[in-house]
XYZ file of C-alpha atoms in Angstrom:
770
model
C 15.338 11.907 32.420
C 14.957 11.389 36.184
C 14.509 7.859 37.626
C 11.613 7.580 40.078
C 11.579 3.885 40.938
C 13.782 0.919 40.000
C 12.605 -2.671 40.560
C 15.031 -5.582 40.141
C 14.001 -9.222 40.496
C 16.454 -12.166 40.471
C 18.844 -9.671 38.928
C 22.604 -10.101 39.422
C 23.444 -10.506 43.117
C 19.845 -9.603 44.148
C 17.998 -12.892 44.672
C 14.760 -11.262 45.771
C 12.770 -8.356 44.436
C 14.407 -4.994 45.178
C 12.362 -1.792 44.906
C 14.559 1.320 44.992
C 12.489 4.507 45.422
C 14.500 7.460 44.041
C 11.539 9.851 44.040
C 11.068 9.711 47.833
C 14.679 9.385 48.997
C 16.852 11.008 46.339
C 14.815 13.680 44.607
C 16.995 16.707 43.740
C 19.805 15.108 45.768
C 23.313 13.795 45.537
C 23.282 10.279 46.900
C 25.984 7.723 47.521
C 25.746 4.001 46.831
C 27.874 2.180 49.371
C 28.666 -1.430 50.176
C 31.300 -4.114 50.113
C 33.099 -5.073 46.964
C 30.918 -7.465 44.952
C 27.758 -6.587 46.887
C 26.081 -5.239 43.743
C 26.518 -1.456 43.792
C 27.194 -1.249 40.051
C 24.239 -3.562 39.446
C 21.932 -0.654 40.384
C 23.350 1.337 37.448
C 23.209 -1.806 35.269
C 19.499 -2.206 36.090
C 18.720 1.375 35.024
C 20.751 1.120 31.848
C 19.351 -2.357 31.009
C 15.741 -1.250 31.543
C 16.264 1.657 29.156
C 18.526 0.191 26.455
C 18.828 -3.551 27.083
C 22.562 -3.299 27.912
C 24.697 -2.954 31.034
C 26.230 0.331 32.177
C 29.697 -1.084 31.455
C 30.910 -2.866 28.359
C 32.360 -5.777 30.354
C 28.955 -7.022 31.589
C 26.531 -8.783 29.253
C 22.713 -8.978 29.712
C 22.798 -12.779 29.382
C 24.628 -12.919 32.777
C 22.005 -10.867 34.686
C 20.009 -13.891 35.916
C 20.790 -14.264 39.621
C 22.589 -17.414 40.767
C 21.094 -16.914 44.244
C 17.438 -16.952 43.070
C 15.434 -20.201 42.945
C 15.359 -21.957 39.575
C 12.389 -20.659 37.566
C 12.279 -17.232 39.275
C 11.953 -14.687 36.444
C 14.781 -12.176 36.109
C 13.571 -8.699 35.101
C 14.160 -4.965 35.573
C 11.469 -2.261 35.781
C 12.058 1.480 35.727
C 9.612 4.330 36.232
C 11.074 7.684 35.162
C 9.944 11.259 34.590
C 10.755 13.370 31.542
C 9.441 16.905 31.038
C 6.808 16.388 33.729
C 5.418 13.088 32.355
C 5.898 9.567 33.686
C 7.090 6.559 31.679
C 7.311 2.903 32.645
C 9.642 0.355 31.042
C 10.157 -3.350 31.807
C 12.692 -5.807 30.350
C 13.614 -9.449 30.781
C 16.989 -10.730 29.535
C 17.581 -14.090 27.871
C 17.546 -16.709 30.657
C 16.789 -20.294 31.580
C 13.398 -21.194 33.035
C 11.453 -24.323 34.003
C 8.478 -25.883 32.241
C 5.467 -27.238 34.160
C 6.896 -30.730 33.959
C 10.185 -29.519 35.509
C 12.201 -29.616 32.275
C 14.450 -26.615 31.536
C 13.457 -24.100 28.857
C 15.008 -21.046 27.215
C 13.256 -17.688 27.760
C 13.792 -15.142 25.006
C 14.349 -11.434 25.780
C 11.257 -9.219 25.991
C 10.482 -5.558 26.604
C 7.458 -3.346 27.251
C 7.171 0.446 27.374
C 4.067 2.270 28.635
C 3.834 5.889 27.491
C 2.035 8.670 29.426
C -0.988 8.467 27.084
C -1.375 4.726 27.746
C 0.174 3.574 24.463
C 2.111 0.313 24.893
C 5.227 -0.509 22.864
C 6.496 -4.112 22.908
C 9.556 -5.886 21.557
C 13.189 -5.362 22.556
C 14.258 -3.456 19.430
C 11.058 -1.406 19.220
C 11.330 -0.330 22.876
C 15.030 0.577 22.495
C 14.278 2.695 19.424
C 11.377 4.477 21.160
C 13.493 5.154 24.290
C 16.212 6.694 22.088
C 13.550 8.911 20.480
C 12.077 9.963 23.824
C 15.401 10.712 25.559
C 17.115 12.008 22.438
C 20.140 9.796 23.239
C 21.141 6.353 22.099
C 22.930 3.862 24.352
C 26.452 5.219 23.691
C 25.374 8.855 24.032
C 23.579 8.027 27.282
C 26.765 6.443 28.700
C 28.951 9.389 27.633
C 26.621 12.065 29.041
C 24.687 10.467 31.895
C 26.422 7.356 33.210
C 30.202 7.321 33.713
C 30.774 3.596 34.137
C 33.478 2.058 36.308
C 36.853 2.164 34.560
C 35.458 4.050 31.560
C 35.449 7.692 32.724
C 39.004 8.273 31.464
C 38.290 6.947 27.968
C 37.196 10.285 26.524
C 40.220 12.128 27.984
C 42.735 9.623 26.651
C 40.945 8.888 23.381
C 42.694 9.815 20.128
C 41.235 12.428 17.819
C 39.834 9.678 15.594
C 38.204 7.925 18.576
C 36.720 11.227 19.799
C 35.367 11.815 16.312
C 33.490 8.505 16.471
C 32.025 9.375 19.890
C 31.108 12.982 19.054
C 29.748 11.973 15.657
C 27.193 9.707 17.358
C 26.375 12.234 20.069
C 25.960 15.290 17.820
C 24.745 13.451 14.730
C 27.483 14.861 12.505
C 27.609 11.724 10.432
C 25.478 13.715 8.007
C 28.601 15.775 7.209
C 30.625 12.619 6.688
C 27.838 11.316 4.489
C 27.848 14.621 2.628
C 31.607 14.302 2.122
C 31.150 10.727 0.909
C 28.392 11.797 -1.452
C 30.520 14.653 -2.769
C 33.393 12.244 -3.386
C 30.995 9.784 -5.066
C 29.509 12.618 -7.104
C 32.976 13.717 -8.164
C 33.825 10.149 -9.236
C 30.470 9.722 -11.002
C 30.901 13.010 -12.859
C 34.449 12.013 -13.738
C 33.188 8.738 -15.165
C 30.363 10.544 -16.942
C 32.814 13.058 -18.478
C 35.141 10.261 -19.611
C 32.183 8.307 -21.026
C 31.022 11.380 -22.952
C 34.499 11.913 -24.319
C 34.616 8.240 -25.367
C 31.260 8.622 -27.116
C 32.470 11.792 -28.847
C 35.513 9.870 -30.148
C 33.261 7.018 -31.336
C 30.966 9.467 -33.179
C 33.931 11.117 -34.914
C 35.265 7.706 -35.984
C 31.854 6.736 -37.315
C 31.670 10.031 -39.265
C 35.067 9.305 -40.762
C 33.673 5.936 -41.859
C 30.846 7.742 -43.719
C 33.350 9.267 -46.110
C 34.384 12.417 -44.239
C 38.109 12.145 -44.809
C 38.949 15.308 -42.843
C 37.922 13.476 -39.667
C 40.047 10.377 -40.293
C 42.961 11.739 -38.203
C 43.675 11.341 -34.416
C 43.507 15.130 -33.919
C 39.821 15.121 -34.971
C 38.717 14.121 -31.431
C 40.010 17.475 -30.164
C 38.341 19.578 -32.884
C 35.606 22.057 -32.004
C 32.068 21.126 -32.938
C 31.791 23.961 -35.498
C 34.857 22.658 -37.347
C 33.406 19.131 -37.445
C 30.004 20.436 -38.539
C 31.550 22.404 -41.443
C 33.541 19.380 -42.658
C 30.554 17.015 -42.454
C 28.009 19.418 -44.009
C 30.066 19.867 -47.190
C 30.348 16.128 -47.777
C 26.652 15.556 -46.966
C 25.699 18.202 -49.563
C 27.643 16.327 -52.271
C 26.105 13.000 -51.215
C 22.601 14.539 -51.307
C 23.021 15.858 -54.832
C 24.332 12.493 -56.029
C 21.361 10.750 -54.345
C 18.896 12.974 -56.262
C 20.536 12.019 -59.572
C 20.256 8.338 -58.679
C 16.578 8.773 -57.737
C 15.795 10.254 -61.150
C 17.554 7.429 -63.001
C 15.905 4.776 -60.803
C 12.437 6.237 -61.460
C 13.079 6.129 -65.227
C 14.243 2.507 -65.126
C 11.344 1.459 -62.862
C 8.882 2.814 -65.448
C 10.724 0.937 -68.188
C 10.776 -2.237 -66.095
C 7.075 -2.011 -65.426
C 6.385 -1.905 -69.158
C 8.779 -4.838 -69.741
C 7.406 -6.888 -66.885
C 7.578 -10.542 -68.115
C 4.807 -11.504 -65.814
C 2.559 -8.859 -67.354
C 3.506 -10.041 -70.856
C 2.807 -13.631 -69.826
C -0.560 -12.612 -68.430
C -1.409 -10.729 -71.642
C -0.585 -13.774 -73.769
C -2.615 -16.025 -71.438
C -5.574 -13.622 -71.614
C -5.456 -13.630 -75.438
C -5.477 -17.435 -75.358
C -8.543 -17.389 -73.110
C -10.263 -14.924 -75.469
C -9.792 -17.226 -78.475
C -10.976 -20.227 -76.459
C -14.136 -18.349 -75.381
C -14.845 -17.368 -78.977
C -14.770 -21.016 -80.038
C -16.922 -22.063 -77.106
C -19.519 -19.362 -77.868
C -19.725 -20.412 -81.528
C -20.482 -24.010 -80.485
C -23.217 -22.850 -78.114
C -24.757 -20.568 -80.736
C -25.075 -23.531 -83.119
C -27.439 -25.259 -80.651
C -29.934 -22.352 -80.357
C -32.579 -23.942 -82.707
C -32.335 -27.271 -80.919
C -32.745 -25.599 -77.541
C -35.742 -23.568 -78.833
C -37.538 -26.843 -79.769
C -36.674 -28.238 -76.347
C -38.157 -25.165 -74.674
C -41.444 -25.571 -76.659
C -41.628 -29.235 -75.707
C -40.958 -28.287 -72.076
C -43.718 -25.665 -72.198
C -46.238 -28.239 -73.588
C -45.262 -30.860 -71.009
C -45.684 -28.334 -68.169
C -49.216 -27.609 -69.504
C -49.966 -31.378 -69.527
C -48.655 -31.592 -65.937
C -50.996 -28.798 -64.885
C -53.957 -30.498 -66.677
C -53.048 -33.746 -64.952
C -53.196 -32.073 -61.567
C -56.521 -30.469 -62.473
C -57.829 -33.861 -63.607
C -56.866 -35.385 -60.257
C -58.864 -32.688 -58.498
C -61.944 -33.400 -60.690
C -61.715 -37.144 -59.980
C -61.343 -36.357 -56.272
C -64.519 -34.218 -56.409
C -66.399 -37.064 -58.143
C -65.252 -39.505 -55.450
C -66.407 -37.136 -52.726
C -69.843 -36.858 -54.414
C -70.194 -40.641 -54.290
C -69.244 -40.657 -50.593
C -71.893 -38.027 -49.874
C -74.619 -40.132 -51.720
C -73.746 -43.188 -49.623
C -73.882 -41.145 -46.382
C -77.322 -39.712 -47.396
C -78.746 -43.215 -48.018
C -77.405 -44.422 -44.650
C -79.001 -41.448 -42.837
C -82.365 -41.925 -44.572
C -82.405 -45.611 -43.475
C -81.584 -44.644 -39.868
C -84.362 -42.008 -39.957
C -86.961 -44.652 -40.907
C -85.875 -46.837 -37.923
C -86.244 -43.907 -35.499
C -89.714 -43.115 -36.898
C -90.888 -46.676 -36.179
C -89.586 -46.466 -32.556
C -91.502 -43.223 -32.005
C -94.739 -44.727 -33.327
C -94.325 -47.747 -31.075
C -94.036 -45.529 -27.959
C -97.131 -43.534 -29.009
C -99.385 -46.653 -29.395
C -98.450 -47.932 -25.906
C -96.546 -51.061 -26.933
C -94.163 -50.396 -24.110
C -96.883 -49.484 -21.390
C -98.149 -52.919 -20.074
C -95.494 -52.936 -17.413
C -96.650 -49.536 -16.158
C -100.362 -50.697 -16.166
C -99.505 -53.898 -14.257
C -97.519 -51.939 -11.580
C -100.390 -49.413 -11.282
C -102.939 -52.240 -10.764
C -100.788 -53.893 -8.078
C -100.281 -50.517 -6.384
C -104.061 -49.903 -6.179
C -104.594 -53.313 -4.552
C -101.812 -52.767 -2.030
C -103.098 -49.295 -1.142
C -106.676 -50.637 -0.514
C -105.357 -53.342 1.765
C -103.202 -50.788 3.648
C -106.156 -48.415 4.126
C -108.286 -51.244 5.625
C -105.471 -52.311 7.948
C -104.962 -48.713 9.093
C -108.708 -48.339 9.978
C -108.688 -51.608 11.889
C -105.544 -50.554 13.742
C -107.132 -47.222 14.783
C -110.314 -48.916 15.889
C -108.377 -51.399 17.943
C -106.447 -48.582 19.644
C -109.687 -46.666 20.428
C -111.284 -49.775 21.889
C -108.197 -50.348 23.977
C -108.433 -46.768 25.356
C -112.203 -47.089 26.072
C -111.587 -50.010 28.399
C -109.720 -47.750 30.744
C -112.266 -44.860 30.833
C -113.953 -44.003 34.172
C -116.740 -41.668 34.855
C -115.552 -38.280 36.029
C -112.029 -38.870 34.681
C -111.136 -36.952 31.487
C -110.804 -38.842 28.223
C -107.156 -38.916 27.010
C -108.384 -38.212 23.454
C -111.246 -35.655 23.758
C -110.883 -34.630 27.424
C -114.529 -35.202 28.268
C -115.297 -36.518 31.768
C -118.503 -38.160 30.681
C -118.258 -41.106 28.328
C -121.694 -41.551 26.702
C -120.741 -44.139 23.959
C -117.351 -45.857 24.337
C -116.036 -47.672 21.231
C -116.330 -51.405 21.055
C -113.759 -53.135 18.693
C -115.434 -55.582 16.338
C -112.597 -56.435 13.953
C -109.464 -58.563 14.220
C -106.280 -57.475 15.933
C -103.940 -55.390 13.735
C -100.424 -54.801 15.016
C -98.291 -51.809 14.313
C -95.646 -54.067 12.685
C -98.221 -55.503 10.279
C -99.370 -51.990 9.408
C -95.774 -50.864 8.749
C -95.090 -53.919 6.519
C -98.127 -53.041 4.403
C -96.880 -49.461 4.175
C -93.461 -50.666 2.916
C -95.136 -52.710 0.122
C -97.093 -49.625 -0.986
C -93.904 -47.429 -1.000
C -91.976 -50.018 -3.083
C -94.653 -50.205 -5.772
C -94.950 -46.395 -5.874
C -91.141 -46.163 -6.441
C -91.298 -48.811 -9.222
C -94.121 -46.883 -10.939
C -92.134 -43.611 -10.789
C -89.002 -45.310 -12.235
C -91.000 -46.908 -15.075
C -92.572 -43.555 -15.990
C -89.185 -41.780 -15.843
C -87.592 -44.461 -18.087
C -90.431 -44.112 -20.618
C -90.015 -40.347 -20.667
C -86.210 -40.612 -21.047
C -86.561 -43.001 -23.999
C -89.028 -40.644 -25.672
C -86.552 -37.714 -25.172
C -83.644 -39.756 -26.568
C -85.609 -40.787 -29.641
C -86.624 -37.182 -30.268
C -82.975 -35.959 -30.035
C -81.672 -38.755 -32.257
C -84.421 -38.036 -34.807
C -83.719 -34.293 -34.865
C -79.915 -34.898 -35.142
C -80.423 -37.341 -38.011
C -82.650 -34.842 -39.847
C -80.004 -32.087 -39.466
C -77.142 -34.320 -40.672
C -79.231 -35.453 -43.647
C -79.878 -31.873 -44.679
C -76.173 -31.030 -44.313
C -75.040 -33.994 -46.432
C -77.548 -33.140 -49.154
C -76.326 -29.563 -49.176
C -72.658 -30.739 -49.414
C -73.587 -33.129 -52.220
C -75.202 -30.328 -54.209
C -72.195 -28.056 -53.681
C -69.731 -30.777 -54.749
C -71.829 -31.484 -57.820
C -71.736 -27.820 -58.828
C -67.978 -27.653 -58.283
C -67.458 -30.855 -60.229
C -69.395 -29.541 -63.218
C -67.461 -26.259 -63.154
C -64.088 -27.975 -62.966
C -65.007 -30.488 -65.654
C -66.045 -27.705 -68.013
C -62.850 -25.750 -67.314
C -60.703 -28.885 -67.819
C -62.235 -29.669 -71.230
C -61.768 -26.038 -72.258
C -58.034 -26.009 -71.278
C -57.555 -29.403 -72.936
C -58.602 -27.933 -76.295
C -56.560 -24.767 -75.683
C -53.476 -26.931 -75.098
C -53.849 -28.494 -78.576
C -55.430 -31.790 -77.570
C -58.538 -32.392 -79.720
C -58.791 -35.938 -78.387
C -58.410 -37.241 -74.847
C -56.236 -40.118 -76.120
C -53.566 -37.628 -77.320
C -53.565 -36.054 -73.860
C -53.221 -39.477 -72.206
C -50.149 -40.324 -74.306
C -48.582 -36.939 -73.484
C -49.063 -37.595 -69.751
C -46.666 -40.512 -70.008
C -43.793 -38.053 -70.779
C -44.327 -35.809 -67.711
C -41.493 -37.598 -65.793
C -38.896 -36.084 -68.175
C -39.783 -32.479 -67.348
C -37.098 -32.079 -64.608
C -34.260 -33.410 -66.794
C -35.374 -31.281 -69.735
C -35.587 -28.203 -67.482
C -32.009 -28.799 -66.235
C -30.700 -29.145 -69.798
C -32.415 -25.962 -70.968
C -31.335 -23.999 -67.840
C -27.745 -25.235 -68.101
C -27.579 -24.248 -71.758
C -29.006 -20.770 -71.146
C -26.721 -20.206 -68.136
C -23.614 -21.333 -70.011
C -24.552 -19.241 -73.053
C -25.055 -16.143 -70.870
C -21.839 -16.714 -68.878
C -19.759 -17.361 -71.978
C -21.193 -14.292 -73.713
C -20.510 -12.085 -70.661
C -16.934 -13.322 -70.195
C -16.251 -12.966 -73.910
C -17.471 -9.365 -73.903
C -15.286 -8.546 -70.876
C -12.113 -10.160 -72.237
C -12.733 -8.540 -75.651
C -12.698 -5.137 -73.941
C -9.522 -5.989 -71.921
C -7.567 -7.290 -74.925
C -8.696 -4.716 -77.461
C -5.686 -3.720 -79.557
C -3.319 -6.234 -77.833
C -1.075 -8.704 -79.644
C 1.114 -11.580 -78.504
C 4.754 -10.782 -77.562
C 8.042 -12.724 -77.946
C 8.649 -14.101 -74.440
C 12.440 -14.609 -74.691
C 13.135 -11.045 -75.868
C 11.041 -9.611 -73.054
C 12.877 -11.731 -70.452
C 16.353 -10.647 -71.625
C 15.528 -6.958 -71.631
C 13.690 -7.180 -68.313
C 16.647 -8.879 -66.581
C 19.106 -6.282 -67.901
C 16.969 -3.416 -66.525
C 16.549 -5.258 -63.174
C 20.302 -5.698 -62.729
C 20.875 -2.007 -63.412
C 18.129 -1.063 -60.932
C 19.661 -3.265 -58.216
C 23.021 -1.569 -58.614
C 21.507 1.925 -58.585
C 19.386 1.163 -55.527
C 22.402 -0.187 -53.661
C 24.324 2.978 -54.526
C 21.393 5.117 -53.420
C 20.944 3.091 -50.185
C 24.623 3.456 -49.386
C 24.438 7.198 -49.991
C 21.244 7.392 -47.917
C 22.889 5.549 -45.046
C 25.895 7.851 -45.266
C 23.647 10.951 -45.270
C 21.325 9.660 -42.524
C 24.203 8.332 -40.455
C 26.180 11.552 -40.889
C 23.227 13.721 -39.846
C 22.398 11.427 -36.895
C 26.001 11.301 -35.709
C 26.329 15.065 -36.206
C 23.175 15.667 -34.114
C 24.396 13.193 -31.515
C 27.806 14.876 -31.516
C 26.205 18.294 -30.944
C 24.260 16.895 -27.953
C 27.365 15.111 -26.649
C 29.473 18.288 -26.856
C 26.749 20.181 -24.969
C 26.468 17.396 -22.356
C 30.266 17.194 -22.095
C 30.580 20.953 -21.519
C 27.918 20.798 -18.787
C 29.414 17.640 -17.240
C 32.892 19.176 -17.249
C 31.508 22.284 -15.522
C 29.780 20.134 -12.876
C 32.902 18.000 -12.458
C 35.067 21.070 -11.757
C 32.593 22.191 -9.084
C 32.261 18.683 -7.595
C 36.044 18.216 -7.609
C 36.539 21.479 -5.724
C 33.783 20.686 -3.159
C 34.999 17.108 -2.654
C 38.581 18.316 -2.123
C 37.383 20.803 0.483
C 35.132 18.233 2.225
C 37.831 15.537 2.271
C 40.309 18.015 3.683
C 43.007 16.983 1.296
C 45.182 19.818 2.636
C 43.185 20.887 5.721
C 40.880 19.363 8.300
C 37.863 17.424 6.970
C 34.392 18.983 6.885
C 32.987 16.738 9.648
C 36.136 17.177 11.799
C 35.790 20.946 11.338
C 32.164 20.892 12.600
C 33.068 18.574 15.477
C 35.976 20.867 16.451
C 33.441 23.669 16.850
C 31.354 21.468 19.136
C 34.534 20.456 20.982
C 35.414 24.100 21.657
C 31.988 24.593 23.282
C 32.444 21.401 25.344
C 35.834 22.600 26.586
C 34.406 26.016 27.537
C 31.828 24.400 29.823
C 34.281 21.736 31.017
C 36.851 24.376 32.068
C 34.298 26.000 34.381
C 34.169 22.728 36.350
C 37.874 21.955 35.821
C 39.037 25.260 37.314
C 36.696 24.858 40.286
C 38.002 21.342 41.015
C 41.695 22.324 40.503
C 41.550 25.739 42.125
C 42.019 27.352 38.718
C 45.289 25.505 38.086
C 44.321 23.496 34.993
C 42.509 24.429 31.852
C 41.624 22.117 28.946
C 42.647 23.281 25.495
C 42.108 21.918 21.945
C 45.478 21.255 20.382
C 46.140 23.152 17.132
C 49.734 22.150 16.290
C 48.454 19.600 13.757
C 46.391 22.052 11.705
C 46.791 21.174 8.044
C 46.488 17.413 8.657
C 43.238 15.635 7.914
C 43.165 14.008 11.364
C 43.545 17.217 13.359
C 41.070 19.225 15.400
C 39.974 16.895 18.248
C 43.128 16.306 20.295
C 43.487 17.951 23.759
C 46.180 19.330 25.976
C 46.361 20.913 29.455
C 47.384 24.464 30.322
C 49.102 24.433 33.738
C 48.843 27.933 35.258
C 51.429 27.026 37.899
C 54.165 26.542 35.295
C 52.636 28.534 32.461
C 53.259 25.580 30.177
C 51.027 23.421 28.012
C 51.116 19.713 28.844
C 49.834 16.574 27.181
C 46.744 15.083 28.879
C 48.670 11.803 29.297
C 50.936 13.541 31.878
C 48.044 14.026 34.340
C 48.030 11.917 37.470
C 45.170 9.525 38.261
C 43.271 12.074 40.380
C 43.889 14.846 37.869
C 42.697 12.567 35.062
C 39.498 11.837 37.016
C 38.888 15.586 37.497
C 39.511 16.209 33.800
C 37.220 13.281 32.835
C 34.468 14.508 35.164
C 34.788 18.052 33.882
C 34.768 16.888 30.275
C 31.728 14.680 30.941
C 29.872 17.584 32.566
C 30.809 19.868 29.683
C 29.706 17.293 27.145
C 26.413 16.804 28.999
C 25.776 20.548 28.985
C 26.558 20.981 25.282
C 24.342 18.029 24.343
C 21.427 19.701 26.133
C 22.150 22.989 24.365
C 22.451 21.565 20.854
C 20.256 18.483 20.902
C 16.981 20.382 20.723
C 14.825 18.993 23.537
C 17.321 16.550 25.099
C 17.040 16.910 28.876
C 19.873 15.501 31.012
C 18.894 16.030 34.636
C 20.569 12.878 36.023
C 24.185 11.740 36.273
C 25.623 8.499 37.631
C 29.337 8.109 38.456
C 30.874 4.711 39.238
C 34.150 4.981 41.243
C 37.175 7.154 40.492
C 37.093 9.248 43.664
C 39.657 7.019 45.374
C 42.442 8.728 43.403
C 41.625 12.178 44.894
C 43.196 13.788 47.933
C 40.949 15.329 50.531
C 41.033 18.803 49.042
C 40.413 17.536 45.512
C 37.621 15.325 46.771
C 36.011 18.285 48.451
C 36.230 20.405 45.297
C 34.875 17.552 43.165
C 31.907 17.146 45.511
C 31.316 20.894 45.431
C 31.263 20.729 41.670
C 28.661 17.977 41.806
C 26.659 19.987 44.328
C 26.323 22.707 41.704
C 24.538 20.136 39.572
C 22.108 19.525 42.447
C 21.412 23.236 42.633
C 20.512 23.190 38.924
C 17.951 20.432 39.643
C 20.056 17.488 38.541
C 20.114 14.147 40.393
C 23.632 12.769 40.975
C 24.350 9.204 42.056
C 27.876 8.108 43.046
C 29.332 4.655 43.650
C 32.476 4.801 45.750
C 34.415 3.027 48.533
C 35.967 6.328 49.719
C 34.953 6.675 53.356
C 35.379 10.476 53.290
C 32.552 10.759 50.816
C 30.140 9.552 53.508
C 30.765 12.784 55.380
C 30.154 14.913 52.312
C 27.095 13.036 51.065
C 24.522 12.268 53.786
C 21.966 10.456 51.561
C 23.070 6.851 51.012
C 21.788 3.685 49.355
C 23.376 0.798 51.209
C 23.932 -2.487 49.367
C 24.575 -5.379 51.775
C 25.876 -8.777 50.756
C 24.793 -12.120 52.245
C 25.261 -15.762 51.205
C 21.617 -15.871 50.032
C 21.878 -12.703 47.920
C 22.296 -8.954 48.277
C 19.747 -6.354 49.404
C 19.543 -2.547 49.047
C 17.979 0.046 51.348
C 18.133 3.780 51.950
C 19.992 4.890 55.115
């Protein structure tokens, strides 16, 4: 990760927006951040670290304190960072929790926010989501980033002076070896689980053996039985089960015999037999009573048959009387039609003789007179018009009527004056009389047509009624003949006998019900008697008390035998089930014990009960690689005097493997790291940090650390040590790594020409490249 541009607004001592361009001024460079104490040099590192992870570069500073006291109230505090990783650019922006101002001037709380824009344009929002994605992209979380990339003020000696346990916590996060600790924990948990499982299986085995002893296996009723082999237990149980099985078969045979005996002695069956015999005798008596009434019922059936014949004759008689009534109706209708026909005939004759024509003759006479008068008026009117035209004729002028220019005999009007209005009035009188004559003739013709239709319709109806009368008469005669014939066939020689019999027709329904009920009861009783006779054939009544006593004695014996058999069955079933369960438990216990031995051995090795733990062992291997790289830098900065070494005098203890010591080539002795002076400790810390950074890149699979920031620590170095430390950092520049240093040491300004100057003022700090 290489920072390209950092923008801070209202951030820490910077009241105004600060844009720090690393790409233009510090690319592939070592640069120095200079300025007075409190000007805000460390804030530059805080801004980078906050933009990436939401935390400061040092543990002492909290993001909630980033809002600048110099900025105007309401000015938003934020940090933006553009950085490059593996040739692609990323942009991240964060705002810490801070106080703002509403539109009405009231204060408000602004919650933290974050936004990350990826090279493909994808946008990630939310503080936690951005932090997680940054850790994925860089391959380092916040703590790993601080240990490998940013040595914060006052913290660069922590790794040198940390105990083995503290180093384990740091390296575990950096190298992800917590998986080995988790593996150790899982192995220990597996060992405990298998131990519990083995103990539980042994408890279940003991319970099964005790249950088997309770099923009558006396050989297992001793404490030593829990330690017996399965084959021994199986042999002891099988022998007893065989005896129980044989005894159970004997009981089954005896129970079957008694059940058959009990079924024959069943009191309920005996009671039912006695009740059925009682019903048989009762049905016999009932049938005898019904049989005695057969002659009486035969007479009733004959009477019923005769009455039904009378009922049929009565219905036939009603039909004959109805036909006779209809014949009378037809005769009356015929007489009425014949009378109507005579009236129509008279009306026709009257129209033929002209009794209705005087009106027509009178209108015709008046019409002739009116027409004559009109014709005379018309001629006089024409003559008057011609005479009027002749008065205006002149010789040589054409006549308006004939066109002649000579007028040899002009008309002279001799009659009276006739006006056109008088002529038209006469014409109206003629038209009225003509219309009256037409209407009178049409009315006469319509009346003649009506009379003709009525006459024809009356003739047709008369013929139809006569035909119906003849048909009804024929039907009546036929039915009357048939009725008299059936009357004699039914045994009635006189009509009076038939009339008296008709009075009894109302009793047919009651008589029918009596006859039907008798026949149905006789049939039902006969059928039931036949059935019960078959069921009770050869049966006799039994003594109820004797049956009950014997039945109860057999029942008591059966109950006892069944209880004995059930107990034996439970013992056999329980023994076989427990034996099968015991076989499975022994097999499971053998397998669980085998797994427990393996788990116990692995857990003991992983825990390092007598040696170093598994995770500490892996971390020690990483630590050796870190020290190899660190010693390259350490020897350069100390002129090959000091060399870092992993201490091994505590091998055999679970906490060993991550402690350090110093080999001093001047004395040839090994020293504790706590004996180093301040400058020597800084060199060792810087070397260890550079070694750690290198190993992380080697082992982290894609983690690229091409930037390092160092905050103070150079003040403890003499001139020669300072020079060697700078030379060491220059080697990082040659490898393409950016190195930023915060320091008050004036001598560094001579060694490092590129500087970012942070100047303080009462209104807030400002940063610029110089």
